JSON list of C-alpha atoms in Angstrom, two decimals:
[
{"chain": "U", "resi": 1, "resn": "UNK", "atom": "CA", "xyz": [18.08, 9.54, 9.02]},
{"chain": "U", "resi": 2, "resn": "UNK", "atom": "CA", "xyz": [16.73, 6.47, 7.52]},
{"chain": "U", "resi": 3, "resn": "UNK", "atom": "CA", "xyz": [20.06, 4.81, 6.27]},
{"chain": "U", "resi": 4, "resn": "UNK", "atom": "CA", "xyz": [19.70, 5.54, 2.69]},
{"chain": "U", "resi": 5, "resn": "UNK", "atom": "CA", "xyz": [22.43, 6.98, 0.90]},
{"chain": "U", "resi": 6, "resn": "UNK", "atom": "CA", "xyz": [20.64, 9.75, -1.70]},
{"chain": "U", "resi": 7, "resn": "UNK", "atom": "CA", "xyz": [23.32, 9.18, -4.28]},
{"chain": "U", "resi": 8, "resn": "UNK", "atom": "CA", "xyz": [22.78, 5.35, -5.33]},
{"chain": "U", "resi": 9, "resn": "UNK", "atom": "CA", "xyz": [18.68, 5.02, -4.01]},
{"chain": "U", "resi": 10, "resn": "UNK", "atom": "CA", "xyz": [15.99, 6.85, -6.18]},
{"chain": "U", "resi": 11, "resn": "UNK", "atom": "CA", "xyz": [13.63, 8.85, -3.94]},
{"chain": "U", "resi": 12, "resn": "UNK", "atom": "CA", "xyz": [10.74, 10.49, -5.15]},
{"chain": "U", "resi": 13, "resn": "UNK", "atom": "CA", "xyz": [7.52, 12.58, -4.20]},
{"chain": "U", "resi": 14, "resn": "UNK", "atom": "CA", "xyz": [4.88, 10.37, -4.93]},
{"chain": "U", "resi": 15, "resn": "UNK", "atom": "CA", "xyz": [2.46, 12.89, -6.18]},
{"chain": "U", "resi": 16, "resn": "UNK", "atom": "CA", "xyz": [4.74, 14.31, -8.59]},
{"chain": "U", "resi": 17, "resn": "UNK", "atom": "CA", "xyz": [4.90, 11.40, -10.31]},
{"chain": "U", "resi": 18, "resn": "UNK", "atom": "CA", "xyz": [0.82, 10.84, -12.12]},
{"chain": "U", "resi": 19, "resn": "UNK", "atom": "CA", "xyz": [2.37, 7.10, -13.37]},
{"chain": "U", "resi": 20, "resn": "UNK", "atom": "CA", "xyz": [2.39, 6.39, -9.81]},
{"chain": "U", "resi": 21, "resn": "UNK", "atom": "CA", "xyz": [-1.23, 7.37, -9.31]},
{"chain": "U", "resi": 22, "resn": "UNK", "atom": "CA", "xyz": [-2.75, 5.55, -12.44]},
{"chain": "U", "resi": 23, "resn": "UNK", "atom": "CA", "xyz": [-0.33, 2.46, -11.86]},
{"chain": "U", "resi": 24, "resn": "UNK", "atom": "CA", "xyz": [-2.25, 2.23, -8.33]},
{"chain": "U", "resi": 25, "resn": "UNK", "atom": "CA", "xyz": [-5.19, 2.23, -9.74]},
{"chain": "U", "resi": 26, "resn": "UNK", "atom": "CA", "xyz": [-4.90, -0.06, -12.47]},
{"chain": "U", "resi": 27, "resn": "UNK", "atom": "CA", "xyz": [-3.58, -2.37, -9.72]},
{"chain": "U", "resi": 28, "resn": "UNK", "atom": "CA", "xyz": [-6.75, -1.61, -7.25]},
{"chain": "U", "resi": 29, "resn": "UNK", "atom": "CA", "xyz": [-8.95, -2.71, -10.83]},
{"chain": "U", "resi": 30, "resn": "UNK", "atom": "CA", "xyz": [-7.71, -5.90, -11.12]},
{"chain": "U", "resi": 31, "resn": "UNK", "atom": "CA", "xyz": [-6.98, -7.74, -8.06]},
{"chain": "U", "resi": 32, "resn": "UNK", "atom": "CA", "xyz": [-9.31, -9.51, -5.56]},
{"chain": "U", "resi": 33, "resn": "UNK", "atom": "CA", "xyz": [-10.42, -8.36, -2.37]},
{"chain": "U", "resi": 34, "resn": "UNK", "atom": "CA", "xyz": [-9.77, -11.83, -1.36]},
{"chain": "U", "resi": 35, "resn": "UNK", "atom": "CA", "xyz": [-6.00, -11.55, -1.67]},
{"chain": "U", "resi": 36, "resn": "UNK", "atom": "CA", "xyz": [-5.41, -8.17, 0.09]},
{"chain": "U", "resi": 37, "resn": "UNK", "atom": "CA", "xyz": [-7.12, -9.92, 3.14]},
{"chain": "U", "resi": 38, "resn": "UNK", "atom": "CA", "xyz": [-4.45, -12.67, 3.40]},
{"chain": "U", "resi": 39, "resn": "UNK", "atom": "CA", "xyz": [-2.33, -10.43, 3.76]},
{"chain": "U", "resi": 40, "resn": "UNK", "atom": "CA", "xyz": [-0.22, -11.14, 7.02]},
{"chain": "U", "resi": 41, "resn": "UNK", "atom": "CA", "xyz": [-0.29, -7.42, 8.26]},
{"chain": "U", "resi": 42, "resn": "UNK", "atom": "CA", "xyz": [-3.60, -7.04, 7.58]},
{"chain": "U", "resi": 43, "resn": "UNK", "atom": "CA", "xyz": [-4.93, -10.06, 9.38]},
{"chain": "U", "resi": 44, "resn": "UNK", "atom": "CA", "xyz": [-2.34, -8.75, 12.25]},
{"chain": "U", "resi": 45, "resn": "UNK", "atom": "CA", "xyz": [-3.86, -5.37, 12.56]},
{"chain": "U", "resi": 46, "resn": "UNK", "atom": "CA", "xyz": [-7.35, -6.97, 12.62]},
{"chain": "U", "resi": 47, "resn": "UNK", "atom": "CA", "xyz": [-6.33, -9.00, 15.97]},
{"chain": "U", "resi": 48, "resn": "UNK", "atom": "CA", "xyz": [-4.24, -6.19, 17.37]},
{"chain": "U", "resi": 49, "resn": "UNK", "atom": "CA", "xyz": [-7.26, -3.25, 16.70]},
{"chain": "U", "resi": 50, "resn": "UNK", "atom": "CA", "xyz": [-10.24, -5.03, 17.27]},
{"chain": "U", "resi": 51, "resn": "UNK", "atom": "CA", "xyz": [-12.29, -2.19, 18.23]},
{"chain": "U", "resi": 52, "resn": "UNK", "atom": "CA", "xyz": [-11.96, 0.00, 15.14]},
{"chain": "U", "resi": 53, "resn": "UNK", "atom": "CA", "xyz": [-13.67, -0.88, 11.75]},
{"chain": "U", "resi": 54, "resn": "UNK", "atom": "CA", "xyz": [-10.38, -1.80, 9.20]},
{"chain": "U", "resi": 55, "resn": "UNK", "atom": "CA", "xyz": [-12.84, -2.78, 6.17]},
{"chain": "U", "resi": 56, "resn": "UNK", "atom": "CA", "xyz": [-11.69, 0.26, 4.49]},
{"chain": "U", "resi": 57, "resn": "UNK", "atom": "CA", "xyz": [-10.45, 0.24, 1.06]},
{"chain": "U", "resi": 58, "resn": "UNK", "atom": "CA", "xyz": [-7.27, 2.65, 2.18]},
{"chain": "U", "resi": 59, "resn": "UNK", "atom": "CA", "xyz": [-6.39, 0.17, 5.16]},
{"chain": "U", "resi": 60, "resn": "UNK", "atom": "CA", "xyz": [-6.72, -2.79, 2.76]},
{"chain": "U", "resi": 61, "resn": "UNK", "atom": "CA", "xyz": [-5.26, -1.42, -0.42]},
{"chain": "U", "resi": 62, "resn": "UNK", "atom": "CA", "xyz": [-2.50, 0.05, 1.25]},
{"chain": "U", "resi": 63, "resn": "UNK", "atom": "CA", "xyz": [-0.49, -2.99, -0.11]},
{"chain": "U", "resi": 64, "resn": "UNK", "atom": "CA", "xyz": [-1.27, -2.30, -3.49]},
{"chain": "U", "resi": 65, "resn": "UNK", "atom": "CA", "xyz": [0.21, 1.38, -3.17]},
{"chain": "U", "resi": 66, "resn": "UNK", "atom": "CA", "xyz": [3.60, -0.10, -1.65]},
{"chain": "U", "resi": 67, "resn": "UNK", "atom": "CA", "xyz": [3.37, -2.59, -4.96]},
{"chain": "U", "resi": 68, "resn": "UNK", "atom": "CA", "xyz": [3.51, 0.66, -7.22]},
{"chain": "U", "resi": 69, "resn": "UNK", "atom": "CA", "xyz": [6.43, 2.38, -5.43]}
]
């Protein structure tokens, strides 16, 4: 139960949708490295897990993915 009612939100299965997918990546193309690591969570999760290796492109990107929902 997340609180959403089904008949005024869209929900969708992300990998049935292949716009979803190539709207990602055009997204991961064009914007800097730089800005995904100001992001606020990112720098959080850096302090909070300091002894696992976050320079991953699906830890960083992740952002970018939420941006194309």
């Amino acid at each position: 139960s997340a609180g959403l009612n089904p008949g005024v939100a869209t929900l969708f299965v992300q990998s049935h949708v292949p716009e979803h997918a190539e709207l990602h990546l055009l997204l991961s193309m064009i914007t800097p490295l730089g800005w995904l690591e100001r992001v606020p969570s990112y720098k959080d999760q850096q302090e909070q897990i300091k002894d696992k290796d976050l320079a991953t492109y699906g830890f960083l990107g992740y952002p970018l993915l939420q941006s194309a929902d």
